[in-house]
PDB file of C-alpha atoms in Angstrom:
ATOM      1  CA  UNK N   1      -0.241  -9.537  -1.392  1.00  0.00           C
ATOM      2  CA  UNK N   2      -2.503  -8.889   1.546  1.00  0.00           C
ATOM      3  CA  UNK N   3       0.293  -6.996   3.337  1.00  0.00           C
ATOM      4  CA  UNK N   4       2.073  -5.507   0.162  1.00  0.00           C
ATOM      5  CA  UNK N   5      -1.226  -3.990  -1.328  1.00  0.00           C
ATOM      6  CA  UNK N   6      -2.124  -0.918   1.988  1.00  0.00           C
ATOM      7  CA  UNK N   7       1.472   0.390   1.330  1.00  0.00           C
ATOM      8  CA  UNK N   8      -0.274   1.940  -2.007  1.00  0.00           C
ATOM      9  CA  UNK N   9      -2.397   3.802   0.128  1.00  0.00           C
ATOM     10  CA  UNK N  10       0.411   5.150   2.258  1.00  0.00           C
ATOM     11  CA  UNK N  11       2.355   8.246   0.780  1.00  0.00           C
ATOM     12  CA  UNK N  12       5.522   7.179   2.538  1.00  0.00           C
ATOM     13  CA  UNK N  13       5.279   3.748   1.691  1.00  0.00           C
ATOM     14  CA  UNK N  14       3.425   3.941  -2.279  1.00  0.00           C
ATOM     15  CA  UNK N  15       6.694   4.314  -4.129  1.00  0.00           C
ATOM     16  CA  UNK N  16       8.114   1.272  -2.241  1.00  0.00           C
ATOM     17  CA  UNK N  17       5.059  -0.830  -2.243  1.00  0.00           C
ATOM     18  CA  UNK N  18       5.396  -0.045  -6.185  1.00  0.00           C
ATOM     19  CA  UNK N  19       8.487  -1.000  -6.678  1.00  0.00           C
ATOM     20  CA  UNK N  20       8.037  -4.036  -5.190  1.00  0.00           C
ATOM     21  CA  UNK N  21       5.151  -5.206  -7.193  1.00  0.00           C
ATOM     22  CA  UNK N  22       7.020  -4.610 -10.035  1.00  0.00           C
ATOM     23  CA  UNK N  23       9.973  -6.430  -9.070  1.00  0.00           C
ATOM     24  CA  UNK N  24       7.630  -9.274  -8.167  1.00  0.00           C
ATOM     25  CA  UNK N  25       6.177  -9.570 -11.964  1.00  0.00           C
ATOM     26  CA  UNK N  26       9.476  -9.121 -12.935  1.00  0.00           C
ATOM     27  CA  UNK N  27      11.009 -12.159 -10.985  1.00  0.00           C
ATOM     28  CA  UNK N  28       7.434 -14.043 -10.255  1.00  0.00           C
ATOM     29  CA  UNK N  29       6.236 -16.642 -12.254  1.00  0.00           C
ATOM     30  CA  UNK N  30       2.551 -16.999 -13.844  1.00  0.00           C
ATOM     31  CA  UNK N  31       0.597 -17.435 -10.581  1.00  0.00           C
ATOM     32  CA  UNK N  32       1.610 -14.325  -8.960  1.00  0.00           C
ATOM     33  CA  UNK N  33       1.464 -12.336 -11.848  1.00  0.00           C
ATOM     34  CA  UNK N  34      -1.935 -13.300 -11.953  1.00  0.00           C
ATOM     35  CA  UNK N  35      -2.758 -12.608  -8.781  1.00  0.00           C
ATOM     36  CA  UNK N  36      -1.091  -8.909  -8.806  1.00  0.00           C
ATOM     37  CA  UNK N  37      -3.608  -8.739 -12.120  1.00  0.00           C
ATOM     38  CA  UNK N  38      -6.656  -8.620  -9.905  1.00  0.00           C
ATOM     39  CA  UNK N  39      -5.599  -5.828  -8.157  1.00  0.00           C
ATOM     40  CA  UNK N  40      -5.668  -3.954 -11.546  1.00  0.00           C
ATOM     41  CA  UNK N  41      -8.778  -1.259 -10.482  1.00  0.00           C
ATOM     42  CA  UNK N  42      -6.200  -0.354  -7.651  1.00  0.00           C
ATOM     43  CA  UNK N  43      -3.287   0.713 -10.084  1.00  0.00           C
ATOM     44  CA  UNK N  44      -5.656   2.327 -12.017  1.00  0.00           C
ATOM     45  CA  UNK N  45      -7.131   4.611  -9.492  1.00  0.00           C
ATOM     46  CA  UNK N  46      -3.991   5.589  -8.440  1.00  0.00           C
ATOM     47  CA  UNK N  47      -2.853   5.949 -11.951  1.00  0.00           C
ATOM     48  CA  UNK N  48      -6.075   8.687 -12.018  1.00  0.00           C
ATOM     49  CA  UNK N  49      -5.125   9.981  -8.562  1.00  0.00           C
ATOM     50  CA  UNK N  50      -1.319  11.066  -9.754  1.00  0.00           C
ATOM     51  CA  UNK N  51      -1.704  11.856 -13.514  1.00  0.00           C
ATOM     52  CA  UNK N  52       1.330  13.794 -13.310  1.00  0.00           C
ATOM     53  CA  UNK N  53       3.661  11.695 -10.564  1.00  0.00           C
ATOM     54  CA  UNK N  54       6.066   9.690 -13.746  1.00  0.00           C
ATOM     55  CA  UNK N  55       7.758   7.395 -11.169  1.00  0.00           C
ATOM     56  CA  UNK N  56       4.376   6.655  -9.667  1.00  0.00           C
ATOM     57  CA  UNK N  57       2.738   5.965 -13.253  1.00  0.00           C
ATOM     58  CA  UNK N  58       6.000   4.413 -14.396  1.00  0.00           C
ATOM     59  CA  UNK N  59       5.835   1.810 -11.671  1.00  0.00           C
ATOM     60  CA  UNK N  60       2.530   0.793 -12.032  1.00  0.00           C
ATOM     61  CA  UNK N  61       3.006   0.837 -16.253  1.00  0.00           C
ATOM     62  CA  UNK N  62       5.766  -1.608 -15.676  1.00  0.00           C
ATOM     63  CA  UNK N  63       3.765  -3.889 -13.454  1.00  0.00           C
ATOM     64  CA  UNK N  64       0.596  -4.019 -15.306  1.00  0.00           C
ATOM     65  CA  UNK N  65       2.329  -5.190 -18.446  1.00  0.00           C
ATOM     66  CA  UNK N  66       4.137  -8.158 -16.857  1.00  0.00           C
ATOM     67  CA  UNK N  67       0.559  -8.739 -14.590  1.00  0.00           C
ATOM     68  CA  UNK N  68      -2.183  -8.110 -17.391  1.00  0.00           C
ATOM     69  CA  UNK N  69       0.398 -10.064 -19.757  1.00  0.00           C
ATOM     70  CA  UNK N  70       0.425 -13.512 -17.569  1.00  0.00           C
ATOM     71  CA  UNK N  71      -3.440 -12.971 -17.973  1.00  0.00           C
ATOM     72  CA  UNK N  72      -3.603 -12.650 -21.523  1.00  0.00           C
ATOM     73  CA  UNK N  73      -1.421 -15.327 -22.409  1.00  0.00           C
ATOM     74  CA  UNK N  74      -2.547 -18.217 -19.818  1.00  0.00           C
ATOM     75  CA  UNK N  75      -2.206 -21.228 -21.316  1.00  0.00           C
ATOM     76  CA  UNK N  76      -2.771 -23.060 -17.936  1.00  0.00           C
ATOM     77  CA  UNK N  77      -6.505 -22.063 -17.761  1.00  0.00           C
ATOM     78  CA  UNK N  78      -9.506 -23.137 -19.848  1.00  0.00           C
ATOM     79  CA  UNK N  79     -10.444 -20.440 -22.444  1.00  0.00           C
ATOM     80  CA  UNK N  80     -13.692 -19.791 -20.743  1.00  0.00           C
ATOM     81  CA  UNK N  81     -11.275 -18.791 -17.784  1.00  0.00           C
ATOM     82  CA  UNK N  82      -9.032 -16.562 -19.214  1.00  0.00           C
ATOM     83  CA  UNK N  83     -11.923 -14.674 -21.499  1.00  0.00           C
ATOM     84  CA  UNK N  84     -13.532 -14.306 -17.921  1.00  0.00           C
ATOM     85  CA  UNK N  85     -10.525 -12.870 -15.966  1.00  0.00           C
ATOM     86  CA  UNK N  86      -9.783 -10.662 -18.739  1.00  0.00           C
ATOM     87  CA  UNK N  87     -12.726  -9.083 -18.981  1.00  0.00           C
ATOM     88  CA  UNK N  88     -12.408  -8.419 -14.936  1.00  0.00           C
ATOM     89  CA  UNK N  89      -9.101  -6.266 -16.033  1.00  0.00           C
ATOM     90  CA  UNK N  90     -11.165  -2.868 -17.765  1.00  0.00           C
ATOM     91  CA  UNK N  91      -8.840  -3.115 -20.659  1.00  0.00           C
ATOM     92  CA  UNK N  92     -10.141   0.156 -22.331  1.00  0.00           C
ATOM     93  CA  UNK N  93      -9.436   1.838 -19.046  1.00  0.00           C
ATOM     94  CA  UNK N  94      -6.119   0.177 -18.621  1.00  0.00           C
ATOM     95  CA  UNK N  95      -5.073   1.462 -22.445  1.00  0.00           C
ATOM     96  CA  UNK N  96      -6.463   4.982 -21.944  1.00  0.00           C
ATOM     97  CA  UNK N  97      -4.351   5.586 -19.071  1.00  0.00           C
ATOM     98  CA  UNK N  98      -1.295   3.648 -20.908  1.00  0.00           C
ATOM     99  CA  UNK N  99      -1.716   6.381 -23.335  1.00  0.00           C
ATOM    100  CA  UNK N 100      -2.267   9.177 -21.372  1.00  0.00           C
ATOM    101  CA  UNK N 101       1.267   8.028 -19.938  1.00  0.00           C
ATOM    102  CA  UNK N 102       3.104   7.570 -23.149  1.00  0.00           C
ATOM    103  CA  UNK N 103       1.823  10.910 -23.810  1.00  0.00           C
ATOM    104  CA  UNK N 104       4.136  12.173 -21.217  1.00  0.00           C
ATOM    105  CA  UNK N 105       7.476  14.373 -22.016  1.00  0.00           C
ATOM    106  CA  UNK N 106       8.461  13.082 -18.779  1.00  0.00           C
ATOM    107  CA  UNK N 107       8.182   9.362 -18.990  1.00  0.00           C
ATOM    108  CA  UNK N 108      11.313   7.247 -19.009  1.00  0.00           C
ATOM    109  CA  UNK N 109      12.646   4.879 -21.337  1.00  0.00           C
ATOM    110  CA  UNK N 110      12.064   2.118 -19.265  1.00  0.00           C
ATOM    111  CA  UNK N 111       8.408   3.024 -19.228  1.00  0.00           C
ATOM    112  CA  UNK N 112       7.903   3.331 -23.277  1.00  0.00           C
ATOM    113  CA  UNK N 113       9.259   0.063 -23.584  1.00  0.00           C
ATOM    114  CA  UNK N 114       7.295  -1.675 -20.697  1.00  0.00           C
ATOM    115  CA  UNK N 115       4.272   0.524 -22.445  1.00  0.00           C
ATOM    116  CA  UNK N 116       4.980  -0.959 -26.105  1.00  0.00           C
ATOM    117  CA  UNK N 117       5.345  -4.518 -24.739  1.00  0.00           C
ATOM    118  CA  UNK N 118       2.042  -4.095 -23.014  1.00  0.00           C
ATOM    119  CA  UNK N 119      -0.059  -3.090 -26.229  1.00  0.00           C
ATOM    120  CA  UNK N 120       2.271  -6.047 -28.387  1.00  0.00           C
ATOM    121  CA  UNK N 121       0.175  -8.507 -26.078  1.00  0.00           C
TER     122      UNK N 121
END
């Protein structure tokens, strides 16, 4: 993740470095999902810095649903644990901009249902 996460900040490399994530909570188990969880404030700021950039929003929609979902449902952690590393996430934020997306005439299917499975969790 340490290497992975500057490629956001790149303009050449953000759409790759997004794609990747996503293919990593895709294919990653509960640990990295996790992990890519903490870097929610990241996703989100970018999420604010392209309202109108689908793919971008898209990308990070898809990966916040698998990552924010391993959170949620951790059933490896004590309950004190999970209540504290969800309230790290800035869930209100994280649905206002989930919105804001699904809101979009733009946004794929592929988004919607990534969207819909986040707010099922």
């Amino acid at each position: 993740m340490p290497k992975l996460m500057p490629l956001l900040d790149r303009p050449n490399t953000r759409l790759v470095g997004l794609q990747a994530l996503s293919n990593v909570t895709h294919h990653g188990g509960g640990d990295v999902r996790r992990e890519i969880a903490t870097y929610t404030s990241t996703l989100l700021r970018l999420m604010e810095e392209f309202p109108d950039d689908a793919v971008i929003n898209e990308q990070i929609v898809v990966t916040l649903a698998h990552a924010i979902g391993s959170v949620v449902n951790d059933e490896d952690s004590p309950k004190s644990v999970v209540a504290a590393n969800i309230r790290k996430l800035n869930i209100p934020k994280v649905l206002d901009l989930v919105f804001k997306n699904l809101k979009n005439p733009n946004g794929s299917y592929y988004m919607l249902t990534h969207a819909i499975e986040f707010l099922c969790m």
